[in-house]
Short mmCIF file of C-alpha atoms and ligand atoms in Angstrom, two decimals:
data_model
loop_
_atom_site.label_atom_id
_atom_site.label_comp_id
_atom_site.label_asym_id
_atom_site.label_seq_id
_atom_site.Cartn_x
_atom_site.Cartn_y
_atom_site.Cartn_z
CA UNK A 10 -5.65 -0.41 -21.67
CA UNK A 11 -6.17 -2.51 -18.56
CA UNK A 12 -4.15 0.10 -15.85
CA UNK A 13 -4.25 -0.40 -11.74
CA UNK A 14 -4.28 2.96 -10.75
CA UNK A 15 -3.90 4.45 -6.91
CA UNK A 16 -3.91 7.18 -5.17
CA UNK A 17 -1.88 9.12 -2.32
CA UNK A 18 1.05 10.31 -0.49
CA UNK A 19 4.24 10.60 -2.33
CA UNK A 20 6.95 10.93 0.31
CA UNK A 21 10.89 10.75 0.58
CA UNK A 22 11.73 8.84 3.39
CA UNK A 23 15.08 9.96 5.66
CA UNK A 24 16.08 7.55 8.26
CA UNK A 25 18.86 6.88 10.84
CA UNK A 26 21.37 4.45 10.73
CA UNK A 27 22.19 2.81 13.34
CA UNK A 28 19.76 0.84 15.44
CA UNK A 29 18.71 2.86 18.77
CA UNK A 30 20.03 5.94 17.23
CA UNK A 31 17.43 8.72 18.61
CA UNK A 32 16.33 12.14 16.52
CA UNK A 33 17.20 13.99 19.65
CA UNK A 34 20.48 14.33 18.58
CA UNK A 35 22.35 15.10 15.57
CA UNK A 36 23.52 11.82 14.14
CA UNK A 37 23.95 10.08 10.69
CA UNK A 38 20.75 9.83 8.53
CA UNK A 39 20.55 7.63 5.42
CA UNK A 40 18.07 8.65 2.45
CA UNK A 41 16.24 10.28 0.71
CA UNK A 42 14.80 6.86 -0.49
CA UNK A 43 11.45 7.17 -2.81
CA UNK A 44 8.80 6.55 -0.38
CA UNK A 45 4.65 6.38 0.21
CA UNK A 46 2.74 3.51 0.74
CA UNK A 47 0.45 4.17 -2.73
CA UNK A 48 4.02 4.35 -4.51
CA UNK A 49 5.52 1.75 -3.00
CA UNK A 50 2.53 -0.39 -4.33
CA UNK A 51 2.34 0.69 -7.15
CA UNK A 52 5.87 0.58 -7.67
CA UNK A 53 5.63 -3.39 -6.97
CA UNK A 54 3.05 -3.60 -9.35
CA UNK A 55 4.75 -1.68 -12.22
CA UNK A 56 8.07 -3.82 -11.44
CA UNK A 57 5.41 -6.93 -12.19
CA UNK A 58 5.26 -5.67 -15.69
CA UNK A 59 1.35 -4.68 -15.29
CA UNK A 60 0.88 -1.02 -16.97
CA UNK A 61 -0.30 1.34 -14.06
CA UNK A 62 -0.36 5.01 -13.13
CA UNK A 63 -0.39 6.80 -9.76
CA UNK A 64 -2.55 9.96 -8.75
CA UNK A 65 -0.67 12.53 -6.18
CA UNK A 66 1.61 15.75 -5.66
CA UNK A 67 4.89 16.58 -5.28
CA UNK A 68 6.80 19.92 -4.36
CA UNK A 69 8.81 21.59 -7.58
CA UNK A 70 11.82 20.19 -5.46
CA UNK A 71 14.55 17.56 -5.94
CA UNK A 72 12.28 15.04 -3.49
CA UNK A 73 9.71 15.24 -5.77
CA UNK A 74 11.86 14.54 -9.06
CA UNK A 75 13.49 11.29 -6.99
CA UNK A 76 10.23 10.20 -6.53
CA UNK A 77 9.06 11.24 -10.42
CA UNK A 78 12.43 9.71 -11.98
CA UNK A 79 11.86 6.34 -10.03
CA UNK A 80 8.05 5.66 -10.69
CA UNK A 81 8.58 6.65 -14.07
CA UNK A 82 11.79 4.39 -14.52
CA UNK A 83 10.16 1.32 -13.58
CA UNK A 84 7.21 1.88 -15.40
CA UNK A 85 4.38 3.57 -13.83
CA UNK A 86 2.40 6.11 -15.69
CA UNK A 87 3.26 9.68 -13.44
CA UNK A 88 0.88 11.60 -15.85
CA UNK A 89 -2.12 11.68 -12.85
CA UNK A 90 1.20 13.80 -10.69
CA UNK A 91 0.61 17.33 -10.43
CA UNK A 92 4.40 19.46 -9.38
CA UNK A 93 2.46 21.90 -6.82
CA UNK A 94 5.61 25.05 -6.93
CA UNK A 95 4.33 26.75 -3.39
CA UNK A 96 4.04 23.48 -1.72
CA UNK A 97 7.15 20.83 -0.99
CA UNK A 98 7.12 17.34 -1.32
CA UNK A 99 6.25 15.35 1.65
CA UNK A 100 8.85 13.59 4.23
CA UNK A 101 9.10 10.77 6.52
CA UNK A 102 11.60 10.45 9.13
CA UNK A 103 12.07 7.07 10.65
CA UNK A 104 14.03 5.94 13.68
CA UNK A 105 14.57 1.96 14.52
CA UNK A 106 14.03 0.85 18.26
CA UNK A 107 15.86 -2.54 19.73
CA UNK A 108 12.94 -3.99 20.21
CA UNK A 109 12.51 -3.79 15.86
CA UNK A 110 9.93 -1.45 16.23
CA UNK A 111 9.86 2.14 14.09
CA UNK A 112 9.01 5.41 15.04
CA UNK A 113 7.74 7.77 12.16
CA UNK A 114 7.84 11.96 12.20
CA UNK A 115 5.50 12.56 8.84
CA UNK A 116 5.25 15.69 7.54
CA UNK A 117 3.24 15.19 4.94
CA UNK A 118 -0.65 16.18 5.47
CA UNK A 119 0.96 19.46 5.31
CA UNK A 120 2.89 18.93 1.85
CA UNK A 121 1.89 18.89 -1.72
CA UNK A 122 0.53 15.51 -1.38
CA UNK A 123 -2.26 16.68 0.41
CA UNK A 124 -3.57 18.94 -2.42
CA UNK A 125 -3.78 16.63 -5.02
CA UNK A 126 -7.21 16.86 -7.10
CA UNK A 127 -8.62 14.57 -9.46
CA UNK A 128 -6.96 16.88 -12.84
CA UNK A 129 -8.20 16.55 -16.24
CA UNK A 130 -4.90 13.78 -16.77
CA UNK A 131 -5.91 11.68 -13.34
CA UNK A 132 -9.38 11.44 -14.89
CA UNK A 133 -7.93 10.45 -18.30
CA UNK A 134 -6.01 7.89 -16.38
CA UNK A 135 -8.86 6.72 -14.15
CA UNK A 136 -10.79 6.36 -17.94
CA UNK A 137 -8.46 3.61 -18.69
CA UNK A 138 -8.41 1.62 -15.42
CA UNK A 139 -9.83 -1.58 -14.42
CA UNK A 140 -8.23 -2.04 -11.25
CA UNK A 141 -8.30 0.93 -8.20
CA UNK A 142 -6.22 0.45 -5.23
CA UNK A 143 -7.14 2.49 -1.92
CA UNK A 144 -4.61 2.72 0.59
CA UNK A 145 -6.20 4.23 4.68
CA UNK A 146 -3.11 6.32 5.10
CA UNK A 147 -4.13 8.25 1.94
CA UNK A 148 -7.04 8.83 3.80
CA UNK A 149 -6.34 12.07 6.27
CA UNK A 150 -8.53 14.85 4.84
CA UNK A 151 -12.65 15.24 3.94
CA UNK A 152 -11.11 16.54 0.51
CA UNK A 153 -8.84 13.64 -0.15
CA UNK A 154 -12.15 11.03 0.75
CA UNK A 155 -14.27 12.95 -1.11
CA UNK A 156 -11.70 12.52 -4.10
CA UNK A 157 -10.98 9.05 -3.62
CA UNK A 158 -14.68 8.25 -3.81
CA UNK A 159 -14.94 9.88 -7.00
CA UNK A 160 -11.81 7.99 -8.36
CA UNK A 161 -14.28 4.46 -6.57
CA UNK A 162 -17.00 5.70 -8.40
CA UNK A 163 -15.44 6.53 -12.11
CA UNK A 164 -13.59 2.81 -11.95
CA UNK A 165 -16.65 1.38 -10.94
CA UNK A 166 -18.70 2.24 -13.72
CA UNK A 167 -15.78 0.99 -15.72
CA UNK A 168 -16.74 -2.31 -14.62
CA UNK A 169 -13.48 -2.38 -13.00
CA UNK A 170 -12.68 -3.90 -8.95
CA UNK A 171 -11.35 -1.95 -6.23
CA UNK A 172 -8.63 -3.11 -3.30
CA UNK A 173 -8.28 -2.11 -0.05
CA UNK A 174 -5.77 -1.55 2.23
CA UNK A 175 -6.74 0.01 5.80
CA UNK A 176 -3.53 0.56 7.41
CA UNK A 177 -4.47 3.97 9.19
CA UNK A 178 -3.95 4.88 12.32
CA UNK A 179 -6.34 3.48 15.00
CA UNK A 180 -6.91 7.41 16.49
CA UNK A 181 -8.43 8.29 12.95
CA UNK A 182 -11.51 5.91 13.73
CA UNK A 183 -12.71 8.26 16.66
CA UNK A 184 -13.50 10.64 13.71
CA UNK A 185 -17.03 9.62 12.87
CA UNK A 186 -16.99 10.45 9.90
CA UNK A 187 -13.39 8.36 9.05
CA UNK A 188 -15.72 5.71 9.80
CA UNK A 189 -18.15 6.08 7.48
CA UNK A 190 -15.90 6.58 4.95
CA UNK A 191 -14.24 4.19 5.37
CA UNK A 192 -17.02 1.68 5.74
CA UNK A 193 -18.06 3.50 2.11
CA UNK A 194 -15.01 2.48 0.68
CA UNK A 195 -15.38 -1.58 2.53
CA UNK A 196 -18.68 -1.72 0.63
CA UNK A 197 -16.90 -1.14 -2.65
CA UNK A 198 -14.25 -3.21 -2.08
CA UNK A 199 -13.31 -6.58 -3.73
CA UNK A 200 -10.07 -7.67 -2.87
CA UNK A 201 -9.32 -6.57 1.11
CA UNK A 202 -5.53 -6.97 2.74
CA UNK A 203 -5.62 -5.93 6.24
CA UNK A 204 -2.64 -6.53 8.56
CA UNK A 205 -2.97 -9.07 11.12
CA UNK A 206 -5.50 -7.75 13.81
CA UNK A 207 -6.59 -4.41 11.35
CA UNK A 208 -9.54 -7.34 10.01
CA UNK A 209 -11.59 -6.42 12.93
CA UNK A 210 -11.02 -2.29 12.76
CA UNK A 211 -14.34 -2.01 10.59
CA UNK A 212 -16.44 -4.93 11.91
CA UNK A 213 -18.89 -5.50 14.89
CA UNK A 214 -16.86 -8.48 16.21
CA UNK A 215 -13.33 -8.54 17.08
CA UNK A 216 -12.92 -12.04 16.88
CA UNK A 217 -11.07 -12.56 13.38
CA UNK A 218 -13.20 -15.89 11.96
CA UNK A 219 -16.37 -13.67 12.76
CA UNK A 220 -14.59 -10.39 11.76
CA UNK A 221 -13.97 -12.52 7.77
CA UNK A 222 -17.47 -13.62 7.90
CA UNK A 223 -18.93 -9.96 8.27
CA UNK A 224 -16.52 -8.71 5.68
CA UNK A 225 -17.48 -11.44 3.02
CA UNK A 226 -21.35 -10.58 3.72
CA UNK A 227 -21.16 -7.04 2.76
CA UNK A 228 -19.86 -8.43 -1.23
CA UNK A 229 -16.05 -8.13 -0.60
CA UNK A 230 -14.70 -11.09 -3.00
CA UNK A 231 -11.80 -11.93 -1.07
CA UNK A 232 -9.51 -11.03 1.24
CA UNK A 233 -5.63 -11.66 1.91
CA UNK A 234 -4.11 -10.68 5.50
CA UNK A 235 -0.94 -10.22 6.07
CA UNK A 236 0.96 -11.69 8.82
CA UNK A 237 4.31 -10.26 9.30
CA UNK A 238 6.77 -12.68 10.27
CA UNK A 239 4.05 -15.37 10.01
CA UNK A 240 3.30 -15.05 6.49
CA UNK A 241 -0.25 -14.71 5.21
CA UNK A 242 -3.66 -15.92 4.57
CA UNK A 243 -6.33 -15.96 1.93
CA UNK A 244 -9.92 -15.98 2.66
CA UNK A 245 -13.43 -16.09 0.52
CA UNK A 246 -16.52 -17.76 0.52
CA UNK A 247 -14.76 -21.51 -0.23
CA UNK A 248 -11.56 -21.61 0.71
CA UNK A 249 -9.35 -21.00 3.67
CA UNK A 250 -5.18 -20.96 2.52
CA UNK A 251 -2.49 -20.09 5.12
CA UNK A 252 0.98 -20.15 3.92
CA UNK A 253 4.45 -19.58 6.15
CA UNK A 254 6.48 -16.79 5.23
CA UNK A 255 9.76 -17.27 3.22
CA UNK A 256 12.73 -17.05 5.31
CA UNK A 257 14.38 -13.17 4.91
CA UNK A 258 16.92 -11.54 7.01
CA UNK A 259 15.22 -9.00 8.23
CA UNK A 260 16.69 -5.10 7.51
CA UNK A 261 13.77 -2.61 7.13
CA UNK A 262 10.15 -3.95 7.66
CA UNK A 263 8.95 -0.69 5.72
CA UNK A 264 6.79 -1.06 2.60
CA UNK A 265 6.56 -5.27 2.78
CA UNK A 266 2.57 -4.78 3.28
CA UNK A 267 2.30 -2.42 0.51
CA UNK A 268 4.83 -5.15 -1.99
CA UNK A 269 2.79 -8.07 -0.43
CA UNK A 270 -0.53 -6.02 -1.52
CA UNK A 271 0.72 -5.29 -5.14
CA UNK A 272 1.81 -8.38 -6.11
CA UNK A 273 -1.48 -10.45 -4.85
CA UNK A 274 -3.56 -7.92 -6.42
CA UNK A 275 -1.69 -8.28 -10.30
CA UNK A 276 -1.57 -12.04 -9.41
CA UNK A 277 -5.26 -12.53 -9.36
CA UNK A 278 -5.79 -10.31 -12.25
CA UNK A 279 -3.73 -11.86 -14.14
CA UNK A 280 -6.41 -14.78 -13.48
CA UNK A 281 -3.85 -16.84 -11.15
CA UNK A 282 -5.24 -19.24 -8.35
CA UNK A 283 -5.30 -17.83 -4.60
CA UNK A 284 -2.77 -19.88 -3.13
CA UNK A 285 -0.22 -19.19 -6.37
CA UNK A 286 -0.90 -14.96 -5.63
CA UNK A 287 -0.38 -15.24 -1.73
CA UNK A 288 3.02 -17.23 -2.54
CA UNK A 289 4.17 -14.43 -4.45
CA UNK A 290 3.03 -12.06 -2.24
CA UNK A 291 4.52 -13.29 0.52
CA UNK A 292 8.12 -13.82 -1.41
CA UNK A 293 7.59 -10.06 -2.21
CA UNK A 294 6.91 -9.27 1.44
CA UNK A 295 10.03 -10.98 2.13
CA UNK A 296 12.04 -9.55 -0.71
CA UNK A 297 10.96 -6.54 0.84
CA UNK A 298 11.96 -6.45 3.96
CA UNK A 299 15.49 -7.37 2.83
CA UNK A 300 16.55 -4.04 1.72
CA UNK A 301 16.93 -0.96 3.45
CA UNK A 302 14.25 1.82 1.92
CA UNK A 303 10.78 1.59 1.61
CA UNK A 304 10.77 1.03 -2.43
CA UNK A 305 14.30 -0.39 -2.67
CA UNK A 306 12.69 -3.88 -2.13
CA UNK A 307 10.11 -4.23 -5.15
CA UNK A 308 10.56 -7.15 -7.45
CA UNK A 309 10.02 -8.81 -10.99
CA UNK A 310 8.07 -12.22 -11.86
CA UNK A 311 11.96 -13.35 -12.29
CA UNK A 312 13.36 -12.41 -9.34
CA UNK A 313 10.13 -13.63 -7.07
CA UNK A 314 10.49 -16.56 -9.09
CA UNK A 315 14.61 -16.91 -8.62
CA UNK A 316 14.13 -16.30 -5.24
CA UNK A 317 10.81 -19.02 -4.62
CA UNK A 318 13.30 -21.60 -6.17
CA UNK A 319 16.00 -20.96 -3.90
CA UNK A 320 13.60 -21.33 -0.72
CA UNK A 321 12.14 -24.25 -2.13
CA UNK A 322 15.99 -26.14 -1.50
P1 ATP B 5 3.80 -2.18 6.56
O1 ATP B 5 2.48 -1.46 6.70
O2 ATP B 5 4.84 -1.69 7.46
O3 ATP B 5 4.24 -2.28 5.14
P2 ATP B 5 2.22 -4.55 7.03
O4 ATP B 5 1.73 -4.81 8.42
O5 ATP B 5 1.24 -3.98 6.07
O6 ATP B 5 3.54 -3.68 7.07
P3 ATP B 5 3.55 -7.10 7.14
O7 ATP B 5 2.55 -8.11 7.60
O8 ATP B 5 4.54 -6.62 8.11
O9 ATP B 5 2.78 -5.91 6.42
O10 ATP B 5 4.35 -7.71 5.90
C1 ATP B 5 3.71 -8.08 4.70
C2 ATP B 5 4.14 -9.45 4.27
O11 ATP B 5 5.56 -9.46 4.05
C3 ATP B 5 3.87 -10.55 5.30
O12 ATP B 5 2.53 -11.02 5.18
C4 ATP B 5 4.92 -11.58 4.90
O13 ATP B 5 4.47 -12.33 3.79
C5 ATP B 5 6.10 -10.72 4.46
N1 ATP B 5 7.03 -10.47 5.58
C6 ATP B 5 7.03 -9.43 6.44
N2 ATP B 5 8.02 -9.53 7.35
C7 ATP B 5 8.68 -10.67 7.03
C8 ATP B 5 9.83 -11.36 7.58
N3 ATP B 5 10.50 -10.87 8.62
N4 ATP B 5 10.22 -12.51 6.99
C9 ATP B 5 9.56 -13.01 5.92
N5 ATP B 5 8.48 -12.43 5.37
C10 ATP B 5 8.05 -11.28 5.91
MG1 MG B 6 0.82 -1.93 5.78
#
């Protein structure tokens, strides 16, 4: 069967709410929302109607059945999750700032996300995928890269593609050897869906026209970056396609990269044409951000397609 498959963090994600309110008090908090940027992606892609499967961890704890019960009731294989019962699920807690930016306390390269193997049911699920989907914030341990370039490797000689999504944190590129991997996993990569200004993270030139060019020449097919609030673009070697974004009301900016990723990714597969995949993409970015929690935003074809309608008015 033709399965995307990732790989990664499994969170919760608690957050405050109220805008400004700080974690240096006691306050209200609003969660535990299903969270992790590999499940909120795959999530997206499940909701698409696209069989898929996740590889991770969770703690034998209730934040780890949230997560289970969720993937599982919107359709992503959870087989490739191991329940780790001396280690608990990893957390997120999030505070807003007036300015609309986020501050994040993770806990979770310390929680049974990080000790996730490739088990004998993650390789039966990696046997059956075409599609591999790498996310950079999975990527915060030698063990975990050396993992998910077994997982590149295995889909690979599938004959399948791989995606790539670099958000990691800027401070992990002093590591020379984050680098390389991640320049390892760039040379494997088809499909590549930076943020904004992350295009230049891996490339000589920080200038984003030459930053595409040097991307294309090491045999990435085709790249899509998103733009926040200023929609997205689509690059390869023919065609240059900016679209605007679709007008949302902005609640929770959490997880619209990782819907915006999913739903270009099944898009193409499904053989559509670049500018059709970053429209829905970006009307999933904006779905996204219009609902508090990280994974409350993911959509079908019929509501990006309800929705597309209603913007076109
Ligand atoms: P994160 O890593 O937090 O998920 P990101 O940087 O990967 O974020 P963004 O560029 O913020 O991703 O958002 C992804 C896509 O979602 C954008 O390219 C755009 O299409 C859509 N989007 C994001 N914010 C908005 C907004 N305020 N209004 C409309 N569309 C938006
Ligand atoms: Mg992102």
């Amino acid at each position: 069967m033709n399965k995307i498959v990732t790989m990664g963090e499994i969170l919760v994600e608690i957050m405050t709410t109220e805008v400004g309110q700080s974690f240096r008090q006691p306050g209200a908090l609003a969660g535990p929302y299903p969270s992790g940027a590999p499940a909120i992606f795959i999530d997206q892609v499940a909701k698409l109607n696209q069989p898929c499967g996740i590889i991770s961890s969770v703690g034998d704890d209730d934040f780890g059945a949230l997560n289970m019960f969720r993937l599982s009731n919107d359709g992503v294989d959870i087989s490739g999750i191991s329940v780790n019962k001396k280690i608990a699920t990893g957390t997120a807690f999030v505070t807003y700032q007036k300015n609309g930016s986020r501050d994040f306390i993770f806990n979770y390269t310390n929680s049974a996300c990080a000790h996730f193997s490739l088990t004998p049911s993650a390789k039966l699920l990696l046997k059956n995928c075409t599609h591999f989907h790498v996310m950079g914030s999975s990527l915060f341990s030698f063990r975990i890269i050396d993992e998910m370039k077994k997982a590149i490797e295995i889909v690979k000689n599938n004959g399948g593609s791989i995606s790539f999504d670099p958000n990691i944190r800027k401070e992990m590129l002093k590591i020379p050897e984050m680098r390389q991997a991640l320049n390892f996993i760039l040379e494997y990569t088809d499909i590549f869906l930076p943020s904004g200004a992350d295009i230049s993270m891996l490339t000589s030139s920080n200038k984003e026209n030459e930053a595409i060019e040097e991307i294309l020449d090491l045999g990435v097919r085709e790249i899509a970056i998103k733009r926040g609030r200023n929609g997205g673009s689509f690059y390869n070697r023919s065609e240059l396609i900016s679209l605007p974004p679709f007008a949302s009301d902005e609640v929770d900016p959490t997880g619209a990269g990782d819907c915006f990723g999913a739903a270009f990714v099944v898009c193409r597969l499904k053989g559509m044409s670049p500018e059709d995949s970053l429209r829905y993409a970006n009307a999933a970015g904006a779905l996204a951000v219009a609902r508090k929690g990280p994974m409350e935003g993911t959509s079908t074809f019929s509501e990006l397609d309800t929705f597309i309608e209603r913007c076109a008015k």
